[in-house]
Amino acid sequence: MQIPLEDFYEDIVGKAMRGLGVGESQLAAKTGVDPDTLRRLCRGEFSDETALAKVARALDLDPGSLLVSASKAWRPRPVSVDGLTLYNTPYRDMRVNAFLIADPHSGAAAVFDTGTDSSPILAEIENEGLRLEAIFITHTHNDHIADLERLRVGTGRAVPVFANRLEPWEGAESFDEGKKFAVGGLTIETRTTSGHSIGGTTYVVTGLERPVAVVGDAMFAGSMGGGMISHADALGNNREKILTLPDETVLCPGHGPLTTVGEEKRCNPFFPEFKG
């Protein structure tokens, strides 16, 4: 199943407007775009490239990338990594991702978030003879931990759960940013990427054929999570702690398809500084 993009261009514009505290009337005055045209653009009725480019510049978005998003001409190139499996489950009117990462040599494995149904994860662990050693929470919004208890005990033994100290969860062991974990031959480094949530965490996994970063809702393919706590912090953390990773790093977002650091530098409208 091809997982659709999480955000359309109007979602990106809306997140930028909310994050910057800019309403439609202010944006119309700042850009000179006719209010009716702007209203249609904000509803996803794209017809005026010049107007959308003006909106992009006013919201610190990259005009070219936003126009590509509006034309629905981009999605990230398919990517796969031996030892990485994505599980996409329904939650209300959307879908949410969870990830199983296993050391191909030792069979030791870790799960990142649970989605709403962990039964496919548990089936994979059993079928492949894996040993689940840890569950890592990117953030505690319900769609990401809805099936946590079943996953925790589903292998027949209680598996430790880990969460950032800034966003604790009952029954989870807390850690501070920079804590590293070993799962078989894999190393998992923790980076706080707050902004969407108060203790959102990116887990950088090395030891597979290429680096992997499980980013939760910090970033999506071609977009990012809304700055529910702080838009500025979300942008800054994404720039400093995710987009500084090697370009070949595979990004595993909480919603939407896999992407890479290189793709996001080239194509994500929120980061115009990488577009040259």
PDB file of C-alpha atoms in Angstrom:
ATOM      1  CA  MET A   1       0.000   0.000   0.000  1.00  0.00           C
ATOM      2  CA  GLN A   2       1.336   3.420  -0.962  1.00  0.00           C
ATOM      3  CA  ILE A   3       1.018   5.697   2.053  1.00  0.00           C
ATOM      4  CA  PRO A   4      -0.281   9.143   1.042  1.00  0.00           C
ATOM      5  CA  LEU A   5       1.436  12.366   2.016  1.00  0.00           C
ATOM      6  CA  GLU A   6       0.265  13.703   5.358  1.00  0.00           C
ATOM      7  CA  ASP A   7      -0.050  17.332   4.242  1.00  0.00           C
ATOM      8  CA  PHE A   8      -1.245  19.177   1.155  1.00  0.00           C
ATOM      9  CA  TYR A   9      -0.035  22.688   0.393  1.00  0.00           C
ATOM     10  CA  GLU A  10      -3.001  24.224   2.238  1.00  0.00           C
ATOM     11  CA  ASP A  11      -2.009  22.295   5.382  1.00  0.00           C
ATOM     12  CA  ILE A  12       1.511  23.719   5.091  1.00  0.00           C
ATOM     13  CA  VAL A  13       0.182  27.251   4.664  1.00  0.00           C
ATOM     14  CA  GLY A  14      -2.189  26.810   7.605  1.00  0.00           C
ATOM     15  CA  LYS A  15       0.567  25.513   9.893  1.00  0.00           C
ATOM     16  CA  ALA A  16       2.835  28.402   8.946  1.00  0.00           C
ATOM     17  CA  MET A  17       0.047  30.941   9.517  1.00  0.00           C
ATOM     18  CA  ARG A  18      -0.833  29.535  12.925  1.00  0.00           C
ATOM     19  CA  GLY A  19       2.805  29.222  13.896  1.00  0.00           C
ATOM     20  CA  LEU A  20       3.563  32.839  13.000  1.00  0.00           C
ATOM     21  CA  GLY A  21       0.279  34.122  14.404  1.00  0.00           C
ATOM     22  CA  VAL A  22      -0.812  35.542  11.040  1.00  0.00           C
ATOM     23  CA  GLY A  23      -4.495  35.638  10.109  1.00  0.00           C
ATOM     24  CA  GLU A  24      -5.989  35.814   6.623  1.00  0.00           C
ATOM     25  CA  SER A  25      -6.606  39.567   6.768  1.00  0.00           C
ATOM     26  CA  GLN A  26      -3.045  40.230   7.887  1.00  0.00           C
ATOM     27  CA  LEU A  27      -1.676  37.936   5.203  1.00  0.00           C
ATOM     28  CA  ALA A  28      -3.760  39.628   2.516  1.00  0.00           C
ATOM     29  CA  ALA A  29      -2.463  43.035   3.593  1.00  0.00           C
ATOM     30  CA  LYS A  30       1.137  41.811   3.756  1.00  0.00           C
ATOM     31  CA  THR A  31       1.086  40.132   0.338  1.00  0.00           C
ATOM     32  CA  GLY A  32      -1.320  42.326  -1.612  1.00  0.00           C
ATOM     33  CA  VAL A  33      -3.224  39.193  -2.617  1.00  0.00           C
ATOM     34  CA  ASP A  34      -6.940  39.748  -3.088  1.00  0.00           C
ATOM     35  CA  PRO A  35      -8.774  38.469   0.035  1.00  0.00           C
ATOM     36  CA  ASP A  36     -11.093  36.235  -1.995  1.00  0.00           C
ATOM     37  CA  THR A  37      -8.153  34.712  -3.859  1.00  0.00           C
ATOM     38  CA  LEU A  38      -6.333  34.176  -0.568  1.00  0.00           C
ATOM     39  CA  ARG A  39      -9.361  32.560   1.000  1.00  0.00           C
ATOM     40  CA  ARG A  40      -9.611  30.098  -1.879  1.00  0.00           C
ATOM     41  CA  LEU A  41      -5.887  29.329  -1.661  1.00  0.00           C
ATOM     42  CA  CYS A  42      -6.195  28.626   2.060  1.00  0.00           C
ATOM     43  CA  ARG A  43      -9.051  26.216   1.328  1.00  0.00           C
ATOM     44  CA  GLY A  44      -6.926  24.272  -1.145  1.00  0.00           C
ATOM     45  CA  GLU A  45      -8.352  25.803  -4.318  1.00  0.00           C
ATOM     46  CA  PHE A  46      -5.091  26.388  -6.135  1.00  0.00           C
ATOM     47  CA  SER A  47      -5.193  28.415  -9.358  1.00  0.00           C
ATOM     48  CA  ASP A  48      -2.847  31.402  -8.969  1.00  0.00           C
ATOM     49  CA  GLU A  49       0.877  30.655  -8.878  1.00  0.00           C
ATOM     50  CA  THR A  50       1.866  34.282  -8.387  1.00  0.00           C
ATOM     51  CA  ALA A  51      -0.418  34.674  -5.386  1.00  0.00           C
ATOM     52  CA  LEU A  52       0.821  31.444  -3.801  1.00  0.00           C
ATOM     53  CA  ALA A  53       4.447  32.506  -4.260  1.00  0.00           C
ATOM     54  CA  LYS A  54       3.688  35.785  -2.478  1.00  0.00           C
ATOM     55  CA  VAL A  55       2.052  33.860   0.360  1.00  0.00           C
ATOM     56  CA  ALA A  56       5.055  31.547   0.621  1.00  0.00           C
ATOM     57  CA  ARG A  57       7.525  34.413   0.945  1.00  0.00           C
ATOM     58  CA  ALA A  58       5.374  36.156   3.556  1.00  0.00           C
ATOM     59  CA  LEU A  59       5.287  32.955   5.632  1.00  0.00           C
ATOM     60  CA  ASP A  60       9.021  32.146   5.327  1.00  0.00           C
ATOM     61  CA  LEU A  61       8.258  29.191   3.063  1.00  0.00           C
ATOM     62  CA  ASP A  62      10.109  28.258  -0.118  1.00  0.00           C
ATOM     63  CA  PRO A  63       7.925  29.381  -3.061  1.00  0.00           C
ATOM     64  CA  GLY A  64       9.174  26.756  -5.502  1.00  0.00           C
ATOM     65  CA  SER A  65       8.615  23.845  -3.139  1.00  0.00           C
ATOM     66  CA  LEU A  66       5.177  25.117  -2.135  1.00  0.00           C
ATOM     67  CA  LEU A  67       4.150  25.402  -5.807  1.00  0.00           C
ATOM     68  CA  VAL A  68       5.288  21.816  -6.387  1.00  0.00           C
ATOM     69  CA  SER A  69       3.228  20.735  -3.381  1.00  0.00           C
ATOM     70  CA  ALA A  70       0.193  22.594  -4.712  1.00  0.00           C
ATOM     71  CA  SER A  71       0.556  20.912  -8.109  1.00  0.00           C
ATOM     72  CA  LYS A  72       0.736  17.513  -6.384  1.00  0.00           C
ATOM     73  CA  ALA A  73       3.808  16.736  -8.474  1.00  0.00           C
ATOM     74  CA  TRP A  74       6.045  15.393  -5.707  1.00  0.00           C
ATOM     75  CA  ARG A  75       6.298  12.527  -3.312  1.00  0.00           C
ATOM     76  CA  PRO A  76       9.502  11.097  -1.826  1.00  0.00           C
ATOM     77  CA  ARG A  77      11.332   8.390  -3.708  1.00  0.00           C
ATOM     78  CA  PRO A  78      10.571   4.901  -2.373  1.00  0.00           C
ATOM     79  CA  VAL A  79      13.115   3.838   0.224  1.00  0.00           C
ATOM     80  CA  SER A  80      13.687   0.601   2.112  1.00  0.00           C
ATOM     81  CA  VAL A  81      16.214  -0.532   4.671  1.00  0.00           C
ATOM     82  CA  ASP A  82      16.850  -4.133   5.687  1.00  0.00           C
ATOM     83  CA  GLY A  83      15.727  -4.405   9.300  1.00  0.00           C
ATOM     84  CA  LEU A  84      13.220  -1.510   9.172  1.00  0.00           C
ATOM     85  CA  THR A  85       9.475  -2.160   8.924  1.00  0.00           C
ATOM     86  CA  LEU A  86       6.708   0.458   8.898  1.00  0.00           C
ATOM     87  CA  TYR A  87       3.202  -0.274  10.234  1.00  0.00           C
ATOM     88  CA  ASN A  88       0.415   2.100   9.215  1.00  0.00           C
ATOM     89  CA  THR A  89      -2.848   1.867  11.177  1.00  0.00           C
ATOM     90  CA  PRO A  90      -6.102   3.892  11.142  1.00  0.00           C
ATOM     91  CA  TYR A  91      -6.869   6.488  13.794  1.00  0.00           C
ATOM     92  CA  ARG A  92     -10.155   8.389  13.437  1.00  0.00           C
ATOM     93  CA  ASP A  93      -9.996  10.064  10.006  1.00  0.00           C
ATOM     94  CA  MET A  94      -6.244   9.673   9.546  1.00  0.00           C
ATOM     95  CA  ARG A  95      -3.526   7.043   9.758  1.00  0.00           C
ATOM     96  CA  VAL A  96      -0.508   6.746  12.040  1.00  0.00           C
ATOM     97  CA  ASN A  97       2.845   4.984  11.782  1.00  0.00           C
ATOM     98  CA  ALA A  98       4.795   2.718  14.099  1.00  0.00           C
ATOM     99  CA  PHE A  99       8.172   1.151  13.344  1.00  0.00           C
ATOM    100  CA  LEU A 100       9.968  -2.091  14.092  1.00  0.00           C
ATOM    101  CA  ILE A 101      13.735  -1.951  13.792  1.00  0.00           C
ATOM    102  CA  ALA A 102      15.700  -5.184  14.137  1.00  0.00           C
ATOM    103  CA  ASP A 103      19.389  -6.004  14.108  1.00  0.00           C
ATOM    104  CA  PRO A 104      19.630  -8.478  11.200  1.00  0.00           C
ATOM    105  CA  HIS A 105      22.577 -10.237  12.838  1.00  0.00           C
ATOM    106  CA  SER A 106      21.354 -10.824  16.393  1.00  0.00           C
ATOM    107  CA  GLY A 107      17.567 -10.668  16.035  1.00  0.00           C
ATOM    108  CA  ALA A 108      17.333  -8.036  18.786  1.00  0.00           C
ATOM    109  CA  ALA A 109      14.582  -5.533  18.021  1.00  0.00           C
ATOM    110  CA  ALA A 110      12.991  -2.299  19.189  1.00  0.00           C
ATOM    111  CA  VAL A 111       9.608  -0.760  18.428  1.00  0.00           C
ATOM    112  CA  PHE A 112       8.999   2.964  18.074  1.00  0.00           C
ATOM    113  CA  ASP A 113       5.436   4.006  18.964  1.00  0.00           C
ATOM    114  CA  THR A 114       2.559   1.554  18.622  1.00  0.00           C
ATOM    115  CA  GLY A 115      -0.066   3.002  16.333  1.00  0.00           C
ATOM    116  CA  THR A 116      -3.583   1.819  17.082  1.00  0.00           C
ATOM    117  CA  ASP A 117      -3.059  -1.893  16.473  1.00  0.00           C
ATOM    118  CA  SER A 118       0.168  -3.642  17.431  1.00  0.00           C
ATOM    119  CA  SER A 119      -0.944  -7.113  16.341  1.00  0.00           C
ATOM    120  CA  PRO A 120       0.968  -6.967  13.011  1.00  0.00           C
ATOM    121  CA  ILE A 121       4.104  -5.968  14.926  1.00  0.00           C
ATOM    122  CA  LEU A 122       3.719  -8.832  17.367  1.00  0.00           C
ATOM    123  CA  ALA A 123       3.071 -11.253  14.492  1.00  0.00           C
ATOM    124  CA  GLU A 124       6.261 -10.120  12.725  1.00  0.00           C
ATOM    125  CA  ILE A 125       8.293 -10.543  15.909  1.00  0.00           C
ATOM    126  CA  GLU A 126       6.996 -14.094  16.324  1.00  0.00           C
ATOM    127  CA  ASN A 127       7.263 -15.087  12.674  1.00  0.00           C
ATOM    128  CA  GLU A 128      10.825 -13.801  12.314  1.00  0.00           C
ATOM    129  CA  GLY A 129      12.006 -15.103  15.700  1.00  0.00           C
ATOM    130  CA  LEU A 130      12.939 -11.626  16.882  1.00  0.00           C
ATOM    131  CA  ARG A 131      13.581 -10.611  20.473  1.00  0.00           C
ATOM    132  CA  LEU A 132      11.818  -7.377  21.431  1.00  0.00           C
ATOM    133  CA  GLU A 133      14.107  -5.538  23.838  1.00  0.00           C
ATOM    134  CA  ALA A 134      12.599  -2.064  24.088  1.00  0.00           C
ATOM    135  CA  ILE A 135       9.705   0.192  23.132  1.00  0.00           C
ATOM    136  CA  PHE A 136      10.527   3.850  22.496  1.00  0.00           C
ATOM    137  CA  ILE A 137       7.924   6.620  22.539  1.00  0.00           C
ATOM    138  CA  THR A 138       8.425   9.605  20.241  1.00  0.00           C
ATOM    139  CA  HIS A 139       5.693  11.558  22.060  1.00  0.00           C
ATOM    140  CA  THR A 140       2.626  10.757  24.103  1.00  0.00           C
ATOM    141  CA  HIS A 141      -0.213  11.865  21.825  1.00  0.00           C
ATOM    142  CA  ASN A 142      -2.799   9.110  21.920  1.00  0.00           C
ATOM    143  CA  ASP A 143      -2.565   8.043  18.290  1.00  0.00           C
ATOM    144  CA  HIS A 144       1.089   7.111  18.832  1.00  0.00           C
ATOM    145  CA  ILE A 145       0.668   5.043  22.012  1.00  0.00           C
ATOM    146  CA  ALA A 146      -2.888   3.757  21.673  1.00  0.00           C
ATOM    147  CA  ASP A 147      -1.855   0.088  21.858  1.00  0.00           C
ATOM    148  CA  LEU A 148       1.096   0.424  24.196  1.00  0.00           C
ATOM    149  CA  GLU A 149      -0.013  -1.956  26.920  1.00  0.00           C
ATOM    150  CA  ARG A 150      -0.827  -4.808  24.525  1.00  0.00           C
ATOM    151  CA  LEU A 151       2.532  -4.413  22.802  1.00  0.00           C
ATOM    152  CA  ARG A 152       4.399  -4.204  26.104  1.00  0.00           C
ATOM    153  CA  VAL A 153       3.208  -7.623  27.293  1.00  0.00           C
ATOM    154  CA  GLY A 154       2.395  -9.210  23.931  1.00  0.00           C
ATOM    155  CA  THR A 155       5.587 -11.217  23.617  1.00  0.00           C
ATOM    156  CA  GLY A 156       4.938 -13.020  26.890  1.00  0.00           C
ATOM    157  CA  ARG A 157       7.251 -10.895  28.987  1.00  0.00           C
ATOM    158  CA  ALA A 158       7.158  -7.267  30.067  1.00  0.00           C
ATOM    159  CA  VAL A 159       9.256  -5.153  27.703  1.00  0.00           C
ATOM    160  CA  PRO A 160      10.710  -1.881  29.018  1.00  0.00           C
ATOM    161  CA  VAL A 161       9.218   1.334  27.649  1.00  0.00           C
ATOM    162  CA  PHE A 162      11.243   4.527  27.354  1.00  0.00           C
ATOM    163  CA  ALA A 163      10.107   8.156  27.086  1.00  0.00           C
ATOM    164  CA  ASN A 164      11.775  11.564  27.248  1.00  0.00           C
ATOM    165  CA  ARG A 165      11.898  13.017  30.764  1.00  0.00           C
ATOM    166  CA  LEU A 166      10.262  16.182  29.405  1.00  0.00           C
ATOM    167  CA  GLU A 167       7.188  14.154  28.411  1.00  0.00           C
ATOM    168  CA  PRO A 168       6.917  11.304  30.930  1.00  0.00           C
ATOM    169  CA  TRP A 169       4.423   8.474  30.730  1.00  0.00           C
ATOM    170  CA  GLU A 170       3.248   6.238  33.552  1.00  0.00           C
ATOM    171  CA  GLY A 171       5.129   2.956  33.447  1.00  0.00           C
ATOM    172  CA  ALA A 172       7.846   4.271  31.131  1.00  0.00           C
ATOM    173  CA  GLU A 173      11.467   4.777  32.124  1.00  0.00           C
ATOM    174  CA  SER A 174      12.549   8.386  31.619  1.00  0.00           C
ATOM    175  CA  PHE A 175      15.745   9.511  29.914  1.00  0.00           C
ATOM    176  CA  ASP A 176      17.500  12.808  29.241  1.00  0.00           C
ATOM    177  CA  GLU A 177      18.472  13.988  25.774  1.00  0.00           C
ATOM    178  CA  GLY A 178      21.666  12.385  24.555  1.00  0.00           C
ATOM    179  CA  LYS A 179      21.002   9.032  26.210  1.00  0.00           C
ATOM    180  CA  LYS A 180      22.147   6.155  24.005  1.00  0.00           C
ATOM    181  CA  PHE A 181      20.723   2.658  23.957  1.00  0.00           C
ATOM    182  CA  ALA A 182      22.131  -0.546  22.493  1.00  0.00           C
ATOM    183  CA  VAL A 183      19.818  -3.084  20.842  1.00  0.00           C
ATOM    184  CA  GLY A 184      21.938  -5.930  19.568  1.00  0.00           C
ATOM    185  CA  GLY A 185      24.486  -4.294  17.290  1.00  0.00           C
ATOM    186  CA  LEU A 186      22.380  -1.167  16.847  1.00  0.00           C
ATOM    187  CA  THR A 187      22.960   2.133  18.635  1.00  0.00           C
ATOM    188  CA  ILE A 188      20.002   4.403  19.324  1.00  0.00           C
ATOM    189  CA  GLU A 189      20.769   8.039  20.123  1.00  0.00           C
ATOM    190  CA  THR A 190      18.089  10.342  21.550  1.00  0.00           C
ATOM    191  CA  ARG A 191      17.544  13.937  20.422  1.00  0.00           C
ATOM    192  CA  THR A 192      14.840  16.205  21.827  1.00  0.00           C
ATOM    193  CA  THR A 193      12.885  17.661  18.914  1.00  0.00           C
ATOM    194  CA  SER A 194      10.164  19.474  20.804  1.00  0.00           C
ATOM    195  CA  GLY A 195       7.771  22.016  19.349  1.00  0.00           C
ATOM    196  CA  HIS A 196       4.922  19.776  18.205  1.00  0.00           C
ATOM    197  CA  SER A 197       4.930  18.280  21.697  1.00  0.00           C
ATOM    198  CA  ILE A 198       6.815  19.303  24.806  1.00  0.00           C
ATOM    199  CA  GLY A 199       9.194  16.355  24.823  1.00  0.00           C
ATOM    200  CA  GLY A 200       9.055  15.065  21.267  1.00  0.00           C
ATOM    201  CA  THR A 201      12.036  12.843  20.598  1.00  0.00           C
ATOM    202  CA  THR A 202      13.939  11.773  17.512  1.00  0.00           C
ATOM    203  CA  TYR A 203      15.712   8.431  17.753  1.00  0.00           C
ATOM    204  CA  VAL A 204      18.769   8.168  15.511  1.00  0.00           C
ATOM    205  CA  VAL A 205      19.569   4.523  14.786  1.00  0.00           C
ATOM    206  CA  THR A 206      22.936   3.438  13.447  1.00  0.00           C
ATOM    207  CA  GLY A 207      24.113  -0.073  12.630  1.00  0.00           C
ATOM    208  CA  LEU A 208      21.809  -0.817   9.689  1.00  0.00           C
ATOM    209  CA  GLU A 209      22.885  -0.397   6.052  1.00  0.00           C
ATOM    210  CA  ARG A 210      22.176   3.330   6.334  1.00  0.00           C
ATOM    211  CA  PRO A 211      21.280   5.627   9.235  1.00  0.00           C
ATOM    212  CA  VAL A 212      17.639   5.881  10.268  1.00  0.00           C
ATOM    213  CA  ALA A 213      15.912   8.584  12.318  1.00  0.00           C
ATOM    214  CA  VAL A 214      12.480   7.970  13.839  1.00  0.00           C
ATOM    215  CA  VAL A 215      11.182  11.520  14.104  1.00  0.00           C
ATOM    216  CA  GLY A 216       7.599  11.164  15.325  1.00  0.00           C
ATOM    217  CA  ASP A 217       5.604  14.249  14.358  1.00  0.00           C
ATOM    218  CA  ALA A 218       8.612  16.564  14.222  1.00  0.00           C
ATOM    219  CA  MET A 219       8.739  16.208  10.429  1.00  0.00           C
ATOM    220  CA  PHE A 220       6.699  14.675   7.629  1.00  0.00           C
ATOM    221  CA  ALA A 221       7.579  14.070   4.008  1.00  0.00           C
ATOM    222  CA  GLY A 222       7.349  17.555   2.511  1.00  0.00           C
ATOM    223  CA  SER A 223       6.035  19.138   5.705  1.00  0.00           C
ATOM    224  CA  MET A 224       6.288  19.070   9.502  1.00  0.00           C
ATOM    225  CA  GLY A 225       4.112  18.649  12.544  1.00  0.00           C
ATOM    226  CA  GLY A 226       2.197  21.683  13.700  1.00  0.00           C
ATOM    227  CA  GLY A 227       4.023  23.728  16.345  1.00  0.00           C
ATOM    228  CA  MET A 228       1.434  23.070  19.033  1.00  0.00           C
ATOM    229  CA  ILE A 229       3.941  23.990  21.755  1.00  0.00           C
ATOM    230  CA  SER A 230       6.239  26.291  19.766  1.00  0.00           C
ATOM    231  CA  HIS A 231       6.494  26.798  16.019  1.00  0.00           C
ATOM    232  CA  ALA A 232       9.905  28.429  16.415  1.00  0.00           C
ATOM    233  CA  ASP A 233      11.234  25.556  18.523  1.00  0.00           C
ATOM    234  CA  ALA A 234       9.847  22.998  16.067  1.00  0.00           C
ATOM    235  CA  LEU A 235      11.590  24.685  13.133  1.00  0.00           C
ATOM    236  CA  GLY A 236      14.832  25.195  15.036  1.00  0.00           C
ATOM    237  CA  ASN A 237      15.026  21.639  16.327  1.00  0.00           C
ATOM    238  CA  ASN A 238      14.276  20.205  12.906  1.00  0.00           C
ATOM    239  CA  ARG A 239      17.043  22.309  11.374  1.00  0.00           C
ATOM    240  CA  GLU A 240      19.615  21.626  14.071  1.00  0.00           C
ATOM    241  CA  LYS A 241      18.891  18.052  15.102  1.00  0.00           C
ATOM    242  CA  ILE A 242      17.373  16.322  12.073  1.00  0.00           C
ATOM    243  CA  LEU A 243      18.511  18.109   8.925  1.00  0.00           C
ATOM    244  CA  THR A 244      22.131  18.088  10.108  1.00  0.00           C
ATOM    245  CA  LEU A 245      22.140  14.293   9.789  1.00  0.00           C
ATOM    246  CA  PRO A 246      23.696  12.790   6.637  1.00  0.00           C
ATOM    247  CA  ASP A 247      21.575  13.248   3.518  1.00  0.00           C
ATOM    248  CA  GLU A 248      21.120   9.471   3.122  1.00  0.00           C
ATOM    249  CA  THR A 249      19.490   9.207   6.570  1.00  0.00           C
ATOM    250  CA  VAL A 250      16.039   7.656   6.271  1.00  0.00           C
ATOM    251  CA  LEU A 251      13.403   9.650   8.151  1.00  0.00           C
ATOM    252  CA  CYS A 252      10.544   7.703   9.721  1.00  0.00           C
ATOM    253  CA  PRO A 253       7.690  10.130  10.439  1.00  0.00           C
ATOM    254  CA  GLY A 254       4.633   9.578  12.576  1.00  0.00           C
ATOM    255  CA  HIS A 255       2.360  10.051   9.560  1.00  0.00           C
ATOM    256  CA  GLY A 256       2.859   9.684   5.829  1.00  0.00           C
ATOM    257  CA  PRO A 257       5.612   7.907   3.871  1.00  0.00           C
ATOM    258  CA  LEU A 258       9.283   7.452   4.593  1.00  0.00           C
ATOM    259  CA  THR A 259      11.596  10.157   3.310  1.00  0.00           C
ATOM    260  CA  THR A 260      15.263  11.153   3.655  1.00  0.00           C
ATOM    261  CA  VAL A 261      17.200  14.129   4.947  1.00  0.00           C
ATOM    262  CA  GLY A 262      18.346  14.895   1.404  1.00  0.00           C
ATOM    263  CA  GLU A 263      14.791  14.870   0.023  1.00  0.00           C
ATOM    264  CA  GLU A 264      13.576  17.199   2.754  1.00  0.00           C
ATOM    265  CA  LYS A 265      16.395  19.661   2.162  1.00  0.00           C
ATOM    266  CA  ARG A 266      15.463  19.759  -1.513  1.00  0.00           C
ATOM    267  CA  CYS A 267      11.678  19.652  -1.311  1.00  0.00           C
ATOM    268  CA  ASN A 268      10.293  20.730   2.087  1.00  0.00           C
ATOM    269  CA  PRO A 269       8.806  24.263   1.888  1.00  0.00           C
ATOM    270  CA  PHE A 270       9.506  24.942   5.591  1.00  0.00           C
ATOM    271  CA  PHE A 271      13.272  25.015   4.980  1.00  0.00           C
ATOM    272  CA  PRO A 272      14.032  27.492   2.177  1.00  0.00           C
ATOM    273  CA  GLU A 273      17.661  27.908   3.236  1.00  0.00           C
ATOM    274  CA  PHE A 274      18.589  24.535   1.734  1.00  0.00           C
ATOM    275  CA  LYS A 275      17.198  25.312  -1.727  1.00  0.00           C
ATOM    276  CA  GLY A 276      20.249  27.283  -2.920  1.00  0.00           C
TER     277      GLY A 276
END
